[in-house]
Short mmCIF file of C-alpha atoms and ligand atoms in Angstrom, two decimals:
data_model
loop_
_atom_site.label_atom_id
_atom_site.label_comp_id
_atom_site.label_asym_id
_atom_site.label_seq_id
_atom_site.Cartn_x
_atom_site.Cartn_y
_atom_site.Cartn_z
CA UNK A 14 106.11 83.33 104.61
CA UNK A 15 108.39 86.16 103.45
CA UNK A 16 109.96 89.15 105.46
CA UNK A 17 107.75 91.50 107.55
CA UNK A 18 104.60 89.36 107.30
CA UNK A 19 104.28 89.41 103.66
CA UNK A 20 102.86 86.39 101.79
CA UNK A 21 103.58 85.31 98.21
CA UNK A 22 100.45 85.22 96.16
CA UNK A 23 100.58 81.39 95.95
CA UNK A 24 100.86 80.99 99.76
CA UNK A 25 97.96 83.45 100.23
CA UNK A 26 95.77 81.52 97.87
CA UNK A 27 96.83 78.14 99.42
CA UNK A 28 95.12 79.22 102.62
CA UNK A 29 91.75 77.55 101.90
CA UNK A 30 89.95 78.70 105.16
CA UNK A 31 91.15 82.29 104.84
CA UNK A 32 88.99 85.14 103.62
CA UNK A 33 90.47 87.30 100.93
CA UNK A 34 90.04 91.11 100.56
CA UNK A 35 91.49 92.98 97.51
CA UNK A 36 92.29 96.87 97.29
CA UNK A 37 93.89 98.99 94.77
CA UNK A 38 95.74 102.27 94.42
CA UNK A 39 94.92 103.87 91.12
CA UNK A 40 97.14 106.79 90.19
CA UNK A 41 98.35 108.85 87.17
CA UNK A 42 100.84 111.44 86.55
CA UNK A 43 99.77 115.15 86.02
CA UNK A 44 101.20 118.19 84.89
CA UNK A 45 98.74 120.43 86.82
CA UNK A 46 99.61 122.69 89.53
CA UNK A 47 98.19 123.92 92.81
CA UNK A 48 97.54 127.68 92.76
CA UNK A 49 99.46 127.55 89.45
CA UNK A 50 102.69 127.02 91.00
CA UNK A 51 102.97 123.99 93.14
CA UNK A 52 103.28 120.86 90.98
CA UNK A 53 100.78 118.06 92.07
CA UNK A 54 102.96 115.45 90.23
CA UNK A 55 100.67 112.53 90.70
CA UNK A 56 96.92 111.89 91.36
CA UNK A 57 96.48 109.21 93.76
CA UNK A 58 92.99 107.97 94.61
CA UNK A 59 91.91 106.99 98.07
CA UNK A 60 88.37 107.07 99.58
CA UNK A 61 86.49 108.20 102.75
CA UNK A 62 84.75 105.10 103.88
CA UNK A 63 81.46 104.56 105.57
CA UNK A 64 83.31 104.03 108.79
CA UNK A 65 84.92 107.47 108.65
CA UNK A 66 88.41 105.93 107.84
CA UNK A 67 90.45 106.51 104.72
CA UNK A 68 91.25 103.62 102.67
CA UNK A 69 91.69 102.26 99.17
CA UNK A 70 88.77 101.14 96.97
CA UNK A 71 88.09 97.30 96.94
CA UNK A 72 86.56 94.77 99.26
CA UNK A 73 86.06 91.13 99.96
CA UNK A 74 86.29 88.46 97.36
CA UNK A 75 83.96 85.41 97.16
CA UNK A 76 86.60 82.88 96.55
CA UNK A 77 84.44 80.01 95.59
CA UNK A 78 82.82 82.11 92.69
CA UNK A 79 85.52 84.43 91.49
CA UNK A 80 89.21 85.05 91.00
CA UNK A 81 90.93 87.64 93.16
CA UNK A 82 91.10 90.02 90.14
CA UNK A 83 87.42 89.27 89.27
CA UNK A 84 86.39 90.15 92.80
CA UNK A 85 88.40 93.27 92.77
CA UNK A 86 86.81 94.20 89.34
CA UNK A 87 83.20 93.65 90.94
CA UNK A 88 84.05 95.75 94.02
CA UNK A 89 85.50 98.66 91.90
CA UNK A 90 82.39 98.58 89.66
CA UNK A 91 80.27 98.97 92.81
CA UNK A 92 82.51 101.52 94.55
CA UNK A 93 83.69 103.69 91.53
CA UNK A 94 80.93 103.07 88.91
CA UNK A 95 83.42 102.13 86.14
CA UNK A 96 84.96 99.02 84.94
CA UNK A 97 88.58 98.97 85.82
CA UNK A 98 90.37 95.83 84.90
CA UNK A 99 93.31 94.55 87.05
CA UNK A 100 95.64 91.74 86.34
CA UNK A 101 97.97 89.47 88.26
CA UNK A 102 100.92 91.75 87.41
CA UNK A 103 99.25 94.61 89.28
CA UNK A 104 99.31 92.51 92.46
CA UNK A 105 102.02 93.87 94.69
CA UNK A 106 101.39 92.58 98.35
CA UNK A 107 99.47 89.99 100.39
CA UNK A 108 99.57 89.59 104.09
CA UNK A 109 97.59 88.58 107.01
CA UNK A 110 95.43 91.21 108.41
CA UNK A 111 96.37 91.69 112.19
CA UNK A 112 93.89 91.53 115.15
CA UNK A 113 91.21 89.27 113.46
CA UNK A 114 89.60 87.50 116.41
CA UNK A 115 90.40 83.68 116.67
CA UNK A 116 86.79 82.67 116.17
CA UNK A 117 86.45 84.39 112.78
CA UNK A 118 88.24 83.09 109.61
CA UNK A 119 91.61 84.81 109.05
CA UNK A 120 91.65 87.60 106.67
CA UNK A 121 94.42 88.04 103.96
CA UNK A 122 94.49 91.42 102.34
CA UNK A 123 95.88 91.71 98.83
CA UNK A 124 97.00 95.06 97.39
CA UNK A 125 97.26 96.19 93.87
CA UNK A 126 98.64 99.30 92.20
CA UNK A 127 97.66 100.42 88.73
CA UNK A 128 98.79 103.57 86.74
CA UNK A 129 96.18 105.15 84.46
CA UNK A 130 96.02 107.97 82.30
CA UNK A 131 95.00 111.31 83.84
CA UNK A 132 91.81 111.37 81.74
CA UNK A 133 90.95 108.00 83.12
CA UNK A 134 91.35 109.17 86.68
CA UNK A 135 88.97 111.98 85.94
CA UNK A 136 86.46 109.59 84.55
CA UNK A 137 86.71 107.49 87.68
CA UNK A 138 86.16 110.58 89.93
CA UNK A 139 83.11 111.67 87.93
CA UNK A 140 81.53 108.08 87.81
CA UNK A 141 82.19 107.45 91.50
CA UNK A 142 79.96 110.57 92.61
CA UNK A 143 77.21 109.95 89.99
CA UNK A 144 76.78 106.33 88.78
CA UNK A 145 78.57 104.38 91.52
CA UNK A 146 76.02 102.25 93.47
CA UNK A 147 77.87 102.54 96.86
CA UNK A 148 78.24 106.35 96.60
CA UNK A 149 77.00 107.83 99.93
CA UNK A 150 76.61 104.38 101.33
CA UNK A 151 79.90 102.33 101.67
CA UNK A 152 81.82 105.18 100.10
CA UNK A 153 81.38 108.79 101.31
CA UNK A 154 83.73 110.08 98.65
CA UNK A 155 86.81 109.65 96.64
CA UNK A 156 89.89 111.86 97.71
CA UNK A 157 92.98 112.79 96.08
CA UNK A 158 96.33 112.42 98.14
CA UNK A 159 98.15 115.74 98.45
CA UNK A 160 101.82 114.90 97.73
CA UNK A 161 103.10 118.42 98.28
CA UNK A 162 104.01 120.39 101.33
CA UNK A 163 102.54 123.86 101.83
CA UNK A 164 104.36 126.79 103.33
CA UNK A 165 102.82 126.07 106.76
CA UNK A 166 103.91 122.39 106.57
CA UNK A 167 100.58 121.10 105.53
CA UNK A 168 99.54 118.82 102.49
CA UNK A 169 100.87 115.43 102.75
CA UNK A 170 101.81 115.57 106.29
CA UNK A 171 98.16 116.61 107.45
CA UNK A 172 96.77 113.81 105.20
CA UNK A 173 98.86 111.31 106.73
CA UNK A 174 97.83 112.22 110.21
CA UNK A 175 94.26 111.19 109.62
CA UNK A 176 92.84 107.81 110.53
CA UNK A 177 93.18 104.89 108.01
CA UNK A 178 91.62 101.54 107.78
CA UNK A 179 93.82 98.35 108.42
CA UNK A 180 97.20 98.88 106.94
CA UNK A 181 96.19 101.51 104.27
CA UNK A 182 98.65 104.14 105.42
CA UNK A 183 101.55 101.70 105.23
CA UNK A 184 100.39 100.56 101.86
CA UNK A 185 100.24 104.15 100.58
CA UNK A 186 103.74 104.90 101.88
CA UNK A 187 105.13 101.64 100.58
CA UNK A 188 103.68 102.45 97.23
CA UNK A 189 105.02 105.99 97.02
CA UNK A 190 108.57 104.58 97.66
CA UNK A 191 108.23 101.67 95.37
CA UNK A 192 106.89 103.52 92.43
CA UNK A 193 109.24 106.54 92.96
CA UNK A 194 106.20 108.95 93.31
CA UNK A 195 108.02 110.65 96.25
CA UNK A 196 111.51 110.61 97.67
CA UNK A 197 112.31 109.03 100.86
CA UNK A 198 113.54 112.34 102.25
CA UNK A 199 110.27 114.27 101.45
CA UNK A 200 108.34 111.39 102.97
CA UNK A 201 110.49 111.29 106.02
CA UNK A 202 109.88 115.14 106.49
CA UNK A 203 106.24 114.81 106.19
CA UNK A 204 105.87 111.86 108.56
CA UNK A 205 107.89 113.66 111.15
CA UNK A 206 105.47 116.61 110.76
CA UNK A 207 102.50 114.28 110.81
CA UNK A 208 103.38 113.22 114.36
CA UNK A 209 103.23 117.04 115.40
CA UNK A 210 99.87 117.48 113.71
CA UNK A 211 98.47 114.49 115.34
CA UNK A 212 99.48 115.69 118.75
CA UNK A 213 97.83 119.04 117.86
CA UNK A 214 94.67 117.13 116.86
CA UNK A 215 94.41 115.63 120.24
CA UNK A 216 94.62 119.02 121.88
CA UNK A 217 91.77 120.25 119.56
CA UNK A 218 89.75 117.05 120.16
CA UNK A 219 89.92 117.72 123.91
CA UNK A 220 88.65 121.42 123.32
CA UNK A 221 85.75 120.06 121.33
CA UNK A 222 84.96 117.48 124.03
CA UNK A 223 84.92 120.27 126.71
CA UNK A 224 82.46 122.04 124.59
CA UNK A 225 79.94 119.09 124.38
CA UNK A 226 80.40 118.46 128.16
CA UNK A 227 79.33 121.90 128.95
CA UNK A 228 76.27 121.70 126.67
CA UNK A 229 75.43 118.21 128.19
CA UNK A 230 75.36 119.69 131.62
CA UNK A 231 72.93 122.54 130.60
CA UNK A 232 70.38 120.26 128.99
P1 AMP B 14 86.08 96.60 102.67
O1 AMP B 14 84.95 95.71 102.16
O2 AMP B 14 86.56 97.32 101.63
O3 AMP B 14 85.88 97.10 103.85
O4 AMP B 14 87.30 95.66 102.91
C1 AMP B 14 87.17 94.32 103.48
C2 AMP B 14 88.07 94.01 104.71
O5 AMP B 14 89.45 94.49 104.34
C3 AMP B 14 87.65 94.85 105.93
O6 AMP B 14 87.69 94.02 106.93
C4 AMP B 14 88.60 95.93 106.12
O7 AMP B 14 88.90 95.97 107.60
C5 AMP B 14 89.79 95.51 105.42
N1 AMP B 14 90.47 96.49 104.62
C6 AMP B 14 89.95 97.46 103.98
N2 AMP B 14 90.86 98.32 103.35
C7 AMP B 14 92.14 97.79 103.71
C8 AMP B 14 93.42 98.33 103.52
N3 AMP B 14 93.60 99.26 102.77
N4 AMP B 14 94.34 97.45 104.07
C9 AMP B 14 94.04 96.42 104.87
N5 AMP B 14 92.78 95.96 105.15
C10 AMP B 14 91.76 96.68 104.63
MN1 MN B 15 85.36 98.51 100.07
#
């Protein structure tokens, strides 16, 4: 095992009684600007999942029948409605998923990153809301990750304060750093602000809860 729980691809595949899941971060560069002045820089695709959590497209691989990349290809076909081929070179990380119960087989999550052309990203976005089999079922919608910070401090920091599946938030942050999509300084600032946004979110939730408590007592 390598540092911080990371597994090599070979070690991961050597675990015969493990289940494997593959997910991918698809992204492109873009020259487009928000409000005609804020550079968007990169389009990064994530999705709102059926469980209300943000995550990356992908899913479980049937290890007896398909390779990791074939399984990911199949999952992407279902979730995005287009054929996106990934190769071994796009594999950037494998690790044990924490918190799986001792009775169920251990889960290893594999992560891929692939850079596409902006037109290809747009094709994926269109297909995912029209031809993708899982649209409205396992996938509630594709979303782009805002990498900029607005005047009020929103943008990336608010995005990062949402709830994510597994270690998807860490995968996003690692990838932003690894592929130089954002500077460590900007990321650090956004995350500090995220913690504040998160605390405000709790206040907001309590107010919403109080509202339903009052209604509940009336009915
Ligand atoms: P899925 O079929 O996409 O839900 O993924 C299969 C399994 O991988 C589920 O048990 C999820 O909890 C887990 N999973 C999904 N996305 C991620 C992610 N980005 N990082 C780590 N685990 C994930
Ligand atoms: Mn999935």
